[in-house]
PDB file of N, CA and C in Angstrom:
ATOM      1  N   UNK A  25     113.134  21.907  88.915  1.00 58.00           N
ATOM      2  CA  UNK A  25     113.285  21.003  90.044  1.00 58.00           C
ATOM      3  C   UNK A  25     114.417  20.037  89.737  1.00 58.00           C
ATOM      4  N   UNK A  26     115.359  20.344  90.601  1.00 66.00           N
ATOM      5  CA  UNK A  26     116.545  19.351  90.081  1.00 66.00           C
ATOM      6  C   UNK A  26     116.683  17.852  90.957  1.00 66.00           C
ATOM      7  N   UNK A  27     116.192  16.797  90.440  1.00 71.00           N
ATOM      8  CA  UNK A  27     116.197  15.815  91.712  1.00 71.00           C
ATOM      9  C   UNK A  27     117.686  15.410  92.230  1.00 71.00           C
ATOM     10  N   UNK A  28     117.780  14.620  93.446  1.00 68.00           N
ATOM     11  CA  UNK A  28     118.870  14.302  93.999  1.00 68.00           C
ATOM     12  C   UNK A  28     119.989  13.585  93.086  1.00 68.00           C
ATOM     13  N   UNK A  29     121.166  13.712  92.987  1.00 69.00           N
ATOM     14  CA  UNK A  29     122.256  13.031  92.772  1.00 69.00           C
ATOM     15  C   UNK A  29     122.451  11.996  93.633  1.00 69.00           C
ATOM     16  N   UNK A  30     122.385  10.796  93.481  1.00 70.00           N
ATOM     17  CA  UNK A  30     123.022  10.125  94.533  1.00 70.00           C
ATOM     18  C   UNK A  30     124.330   9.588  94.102  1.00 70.00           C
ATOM     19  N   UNK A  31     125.453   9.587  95.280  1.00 66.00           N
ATOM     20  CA  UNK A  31     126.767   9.208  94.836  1.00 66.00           C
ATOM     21  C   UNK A  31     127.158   7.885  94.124  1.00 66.00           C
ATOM     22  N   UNK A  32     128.191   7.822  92.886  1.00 71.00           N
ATOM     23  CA  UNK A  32     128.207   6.179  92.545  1.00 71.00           C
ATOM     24  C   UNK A  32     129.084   5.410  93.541  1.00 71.00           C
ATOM     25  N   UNK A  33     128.970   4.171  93.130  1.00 73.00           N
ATOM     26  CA  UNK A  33     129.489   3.382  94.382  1.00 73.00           C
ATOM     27  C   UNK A  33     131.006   3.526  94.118  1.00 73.00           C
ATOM     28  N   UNK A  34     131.670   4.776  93.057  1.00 74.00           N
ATOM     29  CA  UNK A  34     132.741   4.287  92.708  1.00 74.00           C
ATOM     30  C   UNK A  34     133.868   5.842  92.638  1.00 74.00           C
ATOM     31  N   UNK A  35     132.865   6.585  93.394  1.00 66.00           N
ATOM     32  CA  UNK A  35     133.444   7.794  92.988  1.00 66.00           C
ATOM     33  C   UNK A  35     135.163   8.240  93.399  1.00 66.00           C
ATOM     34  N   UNK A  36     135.668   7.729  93.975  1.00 74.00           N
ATOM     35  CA  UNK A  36     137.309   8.463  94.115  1.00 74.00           C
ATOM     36  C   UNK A  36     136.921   9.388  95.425  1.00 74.00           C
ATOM     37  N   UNK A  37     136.303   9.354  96.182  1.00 66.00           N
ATOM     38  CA  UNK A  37     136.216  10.457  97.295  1.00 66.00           C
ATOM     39  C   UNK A  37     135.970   8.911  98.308  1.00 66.00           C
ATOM     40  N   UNK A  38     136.190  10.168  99.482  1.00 74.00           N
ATOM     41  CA  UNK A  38     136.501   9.198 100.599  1.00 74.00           C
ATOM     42  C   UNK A  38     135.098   9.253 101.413  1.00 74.00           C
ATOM     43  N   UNK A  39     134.526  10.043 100.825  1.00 75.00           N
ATOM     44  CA  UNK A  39     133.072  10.331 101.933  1.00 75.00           C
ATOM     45  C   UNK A  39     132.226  11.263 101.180  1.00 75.00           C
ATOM     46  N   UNK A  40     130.799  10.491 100.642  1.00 70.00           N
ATOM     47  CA  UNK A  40     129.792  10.913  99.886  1.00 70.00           C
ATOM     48  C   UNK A  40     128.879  11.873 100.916  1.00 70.00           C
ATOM     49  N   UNK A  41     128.558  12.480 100.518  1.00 74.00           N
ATOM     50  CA  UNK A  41     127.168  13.116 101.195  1.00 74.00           C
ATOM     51  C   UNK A  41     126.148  13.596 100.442  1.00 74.00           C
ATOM     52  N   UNK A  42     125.055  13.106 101.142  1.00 76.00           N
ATOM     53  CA  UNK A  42     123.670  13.778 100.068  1.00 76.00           C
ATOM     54  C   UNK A  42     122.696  14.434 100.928  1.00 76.00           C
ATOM     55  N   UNK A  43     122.562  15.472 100.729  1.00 82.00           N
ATOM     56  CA  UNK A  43     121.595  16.368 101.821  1.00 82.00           C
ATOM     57  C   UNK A  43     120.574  16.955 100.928  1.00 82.00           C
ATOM     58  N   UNK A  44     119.356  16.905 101.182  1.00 84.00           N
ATOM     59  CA  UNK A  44     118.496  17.598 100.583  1.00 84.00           C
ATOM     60  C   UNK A  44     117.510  18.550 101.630  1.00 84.00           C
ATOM     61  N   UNK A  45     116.508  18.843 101.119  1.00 87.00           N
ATOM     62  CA  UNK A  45     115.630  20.098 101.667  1.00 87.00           C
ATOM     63  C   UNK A  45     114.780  19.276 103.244  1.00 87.00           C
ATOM     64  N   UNK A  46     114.927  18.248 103.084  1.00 90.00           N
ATOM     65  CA  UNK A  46     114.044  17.091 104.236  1.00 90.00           C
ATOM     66  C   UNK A  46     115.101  17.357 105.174  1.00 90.00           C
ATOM     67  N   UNK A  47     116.589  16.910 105.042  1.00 90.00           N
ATOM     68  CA  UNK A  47     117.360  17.376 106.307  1.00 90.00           C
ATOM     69  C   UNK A  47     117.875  18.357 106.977  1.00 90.00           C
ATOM     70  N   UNK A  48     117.362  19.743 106.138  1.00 91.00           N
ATOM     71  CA  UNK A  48     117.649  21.320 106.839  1.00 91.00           C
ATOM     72  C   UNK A  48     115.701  21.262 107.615  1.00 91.00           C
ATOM     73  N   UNK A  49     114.969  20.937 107.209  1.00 92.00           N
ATOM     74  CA  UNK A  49     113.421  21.278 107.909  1.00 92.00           C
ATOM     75  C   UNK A  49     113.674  20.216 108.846  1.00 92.00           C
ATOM     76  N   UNK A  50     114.273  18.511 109.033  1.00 93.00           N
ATOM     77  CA  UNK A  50     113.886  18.017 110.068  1.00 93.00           C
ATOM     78  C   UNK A  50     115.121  18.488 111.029  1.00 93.00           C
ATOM     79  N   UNK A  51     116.125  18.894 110.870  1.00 92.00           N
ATOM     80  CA  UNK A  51     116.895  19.830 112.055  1.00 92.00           C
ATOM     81  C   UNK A  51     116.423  20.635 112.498  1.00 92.00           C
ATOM     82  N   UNK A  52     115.987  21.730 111.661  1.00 89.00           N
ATOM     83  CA  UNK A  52     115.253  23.253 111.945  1.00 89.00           C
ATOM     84  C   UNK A  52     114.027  22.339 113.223  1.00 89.00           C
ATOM     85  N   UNK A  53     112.596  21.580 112.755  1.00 90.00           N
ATOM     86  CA  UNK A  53     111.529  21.024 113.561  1.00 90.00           C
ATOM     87  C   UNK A  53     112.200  20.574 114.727  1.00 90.00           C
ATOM     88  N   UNK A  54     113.642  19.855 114.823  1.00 92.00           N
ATOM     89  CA  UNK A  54     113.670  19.349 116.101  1.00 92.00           C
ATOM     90  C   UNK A  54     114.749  20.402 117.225  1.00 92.00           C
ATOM     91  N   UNK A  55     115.599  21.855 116.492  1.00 90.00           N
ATOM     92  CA  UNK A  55     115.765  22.515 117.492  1.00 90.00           C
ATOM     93  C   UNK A  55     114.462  23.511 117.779  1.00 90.00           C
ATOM     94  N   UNK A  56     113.787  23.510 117.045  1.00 87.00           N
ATOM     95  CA  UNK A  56     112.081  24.225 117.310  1.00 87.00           C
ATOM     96  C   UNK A  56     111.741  23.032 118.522  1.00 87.00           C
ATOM     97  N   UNK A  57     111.680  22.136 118.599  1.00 90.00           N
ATOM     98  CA  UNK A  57     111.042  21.023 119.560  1.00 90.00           C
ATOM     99  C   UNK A  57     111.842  21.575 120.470  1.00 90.00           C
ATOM    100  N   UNK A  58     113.265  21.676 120.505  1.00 92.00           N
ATOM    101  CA  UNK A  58     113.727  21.326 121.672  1.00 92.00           C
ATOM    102  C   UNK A  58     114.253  23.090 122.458  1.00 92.00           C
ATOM    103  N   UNK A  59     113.240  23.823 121.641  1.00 88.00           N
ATOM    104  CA  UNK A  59     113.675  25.358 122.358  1.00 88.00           C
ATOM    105  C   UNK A  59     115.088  25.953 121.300  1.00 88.00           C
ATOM    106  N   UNK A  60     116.134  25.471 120.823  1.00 88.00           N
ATOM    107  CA  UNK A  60     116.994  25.924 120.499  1.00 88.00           C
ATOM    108  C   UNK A  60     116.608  27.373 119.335  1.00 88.00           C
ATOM    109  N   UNK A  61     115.569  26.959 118.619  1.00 74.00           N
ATOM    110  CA  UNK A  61     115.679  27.710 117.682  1.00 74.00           C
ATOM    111  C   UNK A  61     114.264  28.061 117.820  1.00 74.00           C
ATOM    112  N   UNK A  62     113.706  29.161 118.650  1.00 74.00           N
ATOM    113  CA  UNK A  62     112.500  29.620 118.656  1.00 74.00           C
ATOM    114  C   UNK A  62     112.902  31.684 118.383  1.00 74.00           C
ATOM    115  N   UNK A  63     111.021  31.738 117.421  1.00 74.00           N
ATOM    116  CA  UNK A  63     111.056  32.781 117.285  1.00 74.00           C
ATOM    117  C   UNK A  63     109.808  33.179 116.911  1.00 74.00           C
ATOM    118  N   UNK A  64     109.336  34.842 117.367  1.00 76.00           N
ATOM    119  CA  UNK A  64     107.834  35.010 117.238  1.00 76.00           C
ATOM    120  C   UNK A  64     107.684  35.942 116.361  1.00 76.00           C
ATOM    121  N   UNK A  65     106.398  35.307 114.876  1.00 74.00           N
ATOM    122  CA  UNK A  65     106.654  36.179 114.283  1.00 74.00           C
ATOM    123  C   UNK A  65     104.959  36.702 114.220  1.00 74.00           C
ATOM    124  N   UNK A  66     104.823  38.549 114.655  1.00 74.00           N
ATOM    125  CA  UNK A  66     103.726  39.075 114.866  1.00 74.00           C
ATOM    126  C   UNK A  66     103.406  40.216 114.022  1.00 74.00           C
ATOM    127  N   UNK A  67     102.589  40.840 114.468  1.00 73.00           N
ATOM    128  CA  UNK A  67     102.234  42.120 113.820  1.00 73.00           C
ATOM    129  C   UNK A  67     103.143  43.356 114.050  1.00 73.00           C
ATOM    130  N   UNK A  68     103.894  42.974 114.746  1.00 78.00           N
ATOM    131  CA  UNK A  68     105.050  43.909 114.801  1.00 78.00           C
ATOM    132  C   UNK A  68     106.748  43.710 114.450  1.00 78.00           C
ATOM    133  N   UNK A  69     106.120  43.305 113.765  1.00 78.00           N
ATOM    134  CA  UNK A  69     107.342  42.895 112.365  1.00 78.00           C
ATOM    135  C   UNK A  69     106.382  43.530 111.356  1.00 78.00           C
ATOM    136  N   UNK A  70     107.548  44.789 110.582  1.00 78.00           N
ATOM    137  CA  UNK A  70     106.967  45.742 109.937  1.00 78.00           C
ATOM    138  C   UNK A  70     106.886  44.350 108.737  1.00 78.00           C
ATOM    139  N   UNK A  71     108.150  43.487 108.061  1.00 77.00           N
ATOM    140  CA  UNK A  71     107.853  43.139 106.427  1.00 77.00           C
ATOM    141  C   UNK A  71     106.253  42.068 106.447  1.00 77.00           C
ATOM    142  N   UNK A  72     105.983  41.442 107.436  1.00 75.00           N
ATOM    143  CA  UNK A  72     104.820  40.117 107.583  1.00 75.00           C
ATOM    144  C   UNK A  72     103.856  40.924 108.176  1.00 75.00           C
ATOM    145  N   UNK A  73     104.030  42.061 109.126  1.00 71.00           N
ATOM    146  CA  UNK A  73     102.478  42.580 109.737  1.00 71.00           C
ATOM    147  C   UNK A  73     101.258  42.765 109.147  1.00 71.00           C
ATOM    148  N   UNK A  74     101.167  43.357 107.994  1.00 70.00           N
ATOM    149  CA  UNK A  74     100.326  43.452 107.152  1.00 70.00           C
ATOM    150  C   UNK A  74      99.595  42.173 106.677  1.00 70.00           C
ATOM    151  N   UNK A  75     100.548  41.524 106.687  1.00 73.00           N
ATOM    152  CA  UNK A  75      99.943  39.978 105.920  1.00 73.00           C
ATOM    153  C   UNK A  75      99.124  39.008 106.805  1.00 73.00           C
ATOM    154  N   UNK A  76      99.689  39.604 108.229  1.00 72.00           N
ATOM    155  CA  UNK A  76      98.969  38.398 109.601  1.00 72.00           C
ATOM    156  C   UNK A  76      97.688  39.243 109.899  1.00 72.00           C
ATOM    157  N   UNK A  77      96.857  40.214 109.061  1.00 69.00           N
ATOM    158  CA  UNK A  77      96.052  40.708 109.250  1.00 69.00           C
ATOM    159  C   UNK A  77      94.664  40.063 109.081  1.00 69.00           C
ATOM    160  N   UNK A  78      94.361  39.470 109.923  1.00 70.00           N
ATOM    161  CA  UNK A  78      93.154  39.383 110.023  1.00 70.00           C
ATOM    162  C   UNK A  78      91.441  39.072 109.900  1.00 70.00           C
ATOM    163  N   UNK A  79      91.349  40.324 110.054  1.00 71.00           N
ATOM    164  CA  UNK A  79      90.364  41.276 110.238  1.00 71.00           C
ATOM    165  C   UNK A  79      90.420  42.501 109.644  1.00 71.00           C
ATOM    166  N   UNK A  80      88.657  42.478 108.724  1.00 68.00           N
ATOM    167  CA  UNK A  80      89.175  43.698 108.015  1.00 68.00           C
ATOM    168  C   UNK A  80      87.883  45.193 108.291  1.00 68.00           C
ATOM    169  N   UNK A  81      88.119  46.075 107.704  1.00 69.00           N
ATOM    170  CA  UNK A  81      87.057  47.178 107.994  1.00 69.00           C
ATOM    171  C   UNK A  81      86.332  47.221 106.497  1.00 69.00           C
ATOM    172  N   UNK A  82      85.340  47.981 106.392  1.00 67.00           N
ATOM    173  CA  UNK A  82      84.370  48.506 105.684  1.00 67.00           C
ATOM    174  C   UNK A  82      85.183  49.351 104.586  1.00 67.00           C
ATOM    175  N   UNK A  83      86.034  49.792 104.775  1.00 68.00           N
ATOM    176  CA  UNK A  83      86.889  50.349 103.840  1.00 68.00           C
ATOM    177  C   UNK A  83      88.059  49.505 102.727  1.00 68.00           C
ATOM    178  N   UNK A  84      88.320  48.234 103.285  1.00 64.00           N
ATOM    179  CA  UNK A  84      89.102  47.486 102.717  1.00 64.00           C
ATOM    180  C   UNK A  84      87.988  46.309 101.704  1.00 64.00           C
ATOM    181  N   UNK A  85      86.795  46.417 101.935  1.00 65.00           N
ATOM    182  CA  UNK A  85      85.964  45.422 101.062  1.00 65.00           C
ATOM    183  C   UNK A  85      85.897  46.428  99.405  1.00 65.00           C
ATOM    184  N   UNK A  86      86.312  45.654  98.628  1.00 62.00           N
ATOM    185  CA  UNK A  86      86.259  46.810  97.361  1.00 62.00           C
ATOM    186  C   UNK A  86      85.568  45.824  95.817  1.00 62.00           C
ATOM    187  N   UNK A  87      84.433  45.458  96.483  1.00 64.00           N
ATOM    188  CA  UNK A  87      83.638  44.892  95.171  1.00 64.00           C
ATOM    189  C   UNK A  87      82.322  45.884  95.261  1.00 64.00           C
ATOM    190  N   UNK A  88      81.835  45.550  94.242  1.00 64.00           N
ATOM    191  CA  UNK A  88      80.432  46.012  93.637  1.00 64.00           C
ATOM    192  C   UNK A  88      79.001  44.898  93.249  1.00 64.00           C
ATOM    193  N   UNK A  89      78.307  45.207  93.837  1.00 61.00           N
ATOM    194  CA  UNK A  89      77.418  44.350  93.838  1.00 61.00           C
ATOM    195  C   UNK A  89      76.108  44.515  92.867  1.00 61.00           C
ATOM    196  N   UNK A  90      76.913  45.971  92.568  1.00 62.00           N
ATOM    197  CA  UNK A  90      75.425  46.157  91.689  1.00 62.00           C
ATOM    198  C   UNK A  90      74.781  45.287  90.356  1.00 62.00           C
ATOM    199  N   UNK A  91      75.462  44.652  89.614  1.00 61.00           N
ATOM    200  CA  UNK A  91      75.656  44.344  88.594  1.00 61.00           C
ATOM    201  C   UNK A  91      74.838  43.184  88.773  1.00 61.00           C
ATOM    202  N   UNK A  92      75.281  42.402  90.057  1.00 59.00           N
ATOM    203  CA  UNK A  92      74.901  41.182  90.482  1.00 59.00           C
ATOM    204  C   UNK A  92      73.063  41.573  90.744  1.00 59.00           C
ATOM    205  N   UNK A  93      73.113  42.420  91.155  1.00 57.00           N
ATOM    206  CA  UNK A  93      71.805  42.402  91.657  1.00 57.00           C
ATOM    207  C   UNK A  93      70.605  42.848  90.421  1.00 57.00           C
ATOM    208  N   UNK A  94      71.039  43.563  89.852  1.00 60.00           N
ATOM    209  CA  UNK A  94      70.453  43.842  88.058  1.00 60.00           C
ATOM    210  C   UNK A  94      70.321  42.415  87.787  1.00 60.00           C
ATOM    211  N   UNK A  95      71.446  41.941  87.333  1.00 57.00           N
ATOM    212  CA  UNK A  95      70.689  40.328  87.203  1.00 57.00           C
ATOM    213  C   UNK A  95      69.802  39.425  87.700  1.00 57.00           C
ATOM    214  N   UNK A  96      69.904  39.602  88.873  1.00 58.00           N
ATOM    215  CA  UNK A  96      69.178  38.822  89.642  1.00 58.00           C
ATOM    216  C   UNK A  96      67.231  39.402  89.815  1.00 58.00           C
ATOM    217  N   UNK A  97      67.646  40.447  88.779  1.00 59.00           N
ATOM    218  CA  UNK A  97      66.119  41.343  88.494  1.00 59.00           C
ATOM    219  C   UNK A  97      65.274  40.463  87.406  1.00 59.00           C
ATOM    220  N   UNK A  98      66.527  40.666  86.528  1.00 54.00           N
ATOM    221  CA  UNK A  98      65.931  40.035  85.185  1.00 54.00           C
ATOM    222  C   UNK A  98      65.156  39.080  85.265  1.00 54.00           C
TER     223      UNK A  98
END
């Protein structure tokens, strides 16, 4: 994590700038506010579809319970 540089009061340039990760997300949030920069991301987007899943079936549960329940004999 590299923290900010801020410019010295003495540097030889005519115009400092310091931008960090707060002023690309609060641009990005306010053309999202204002429509400019909208986009939908669903299950049909092959790389994220999988991941916005859900809901699952009987086939995707993959534990064993037996072990648990032997114990719970004892």
């Amino acid at each position: 994590l590299k923290l900010l540089q801020y410019p010295v009061p003495d540097s030889g340039q005519m115009l400092d700038f310091l931008i960090s990760d707060y002023t690309f997300n609060t641009l990005l949030y306010h053309f999202h506010r204002k429509g400019i920069f909208a986009f939908r991301i669903g299950p049909e987007i092959p790389v994220v579809g999988d991941l916005l899943n859900l809901t699952c079936t009987a086939d995707d549960i993959d534990f064993d319970l037996s072990l648990e329940l032997q114990d719970n004999k004892v």
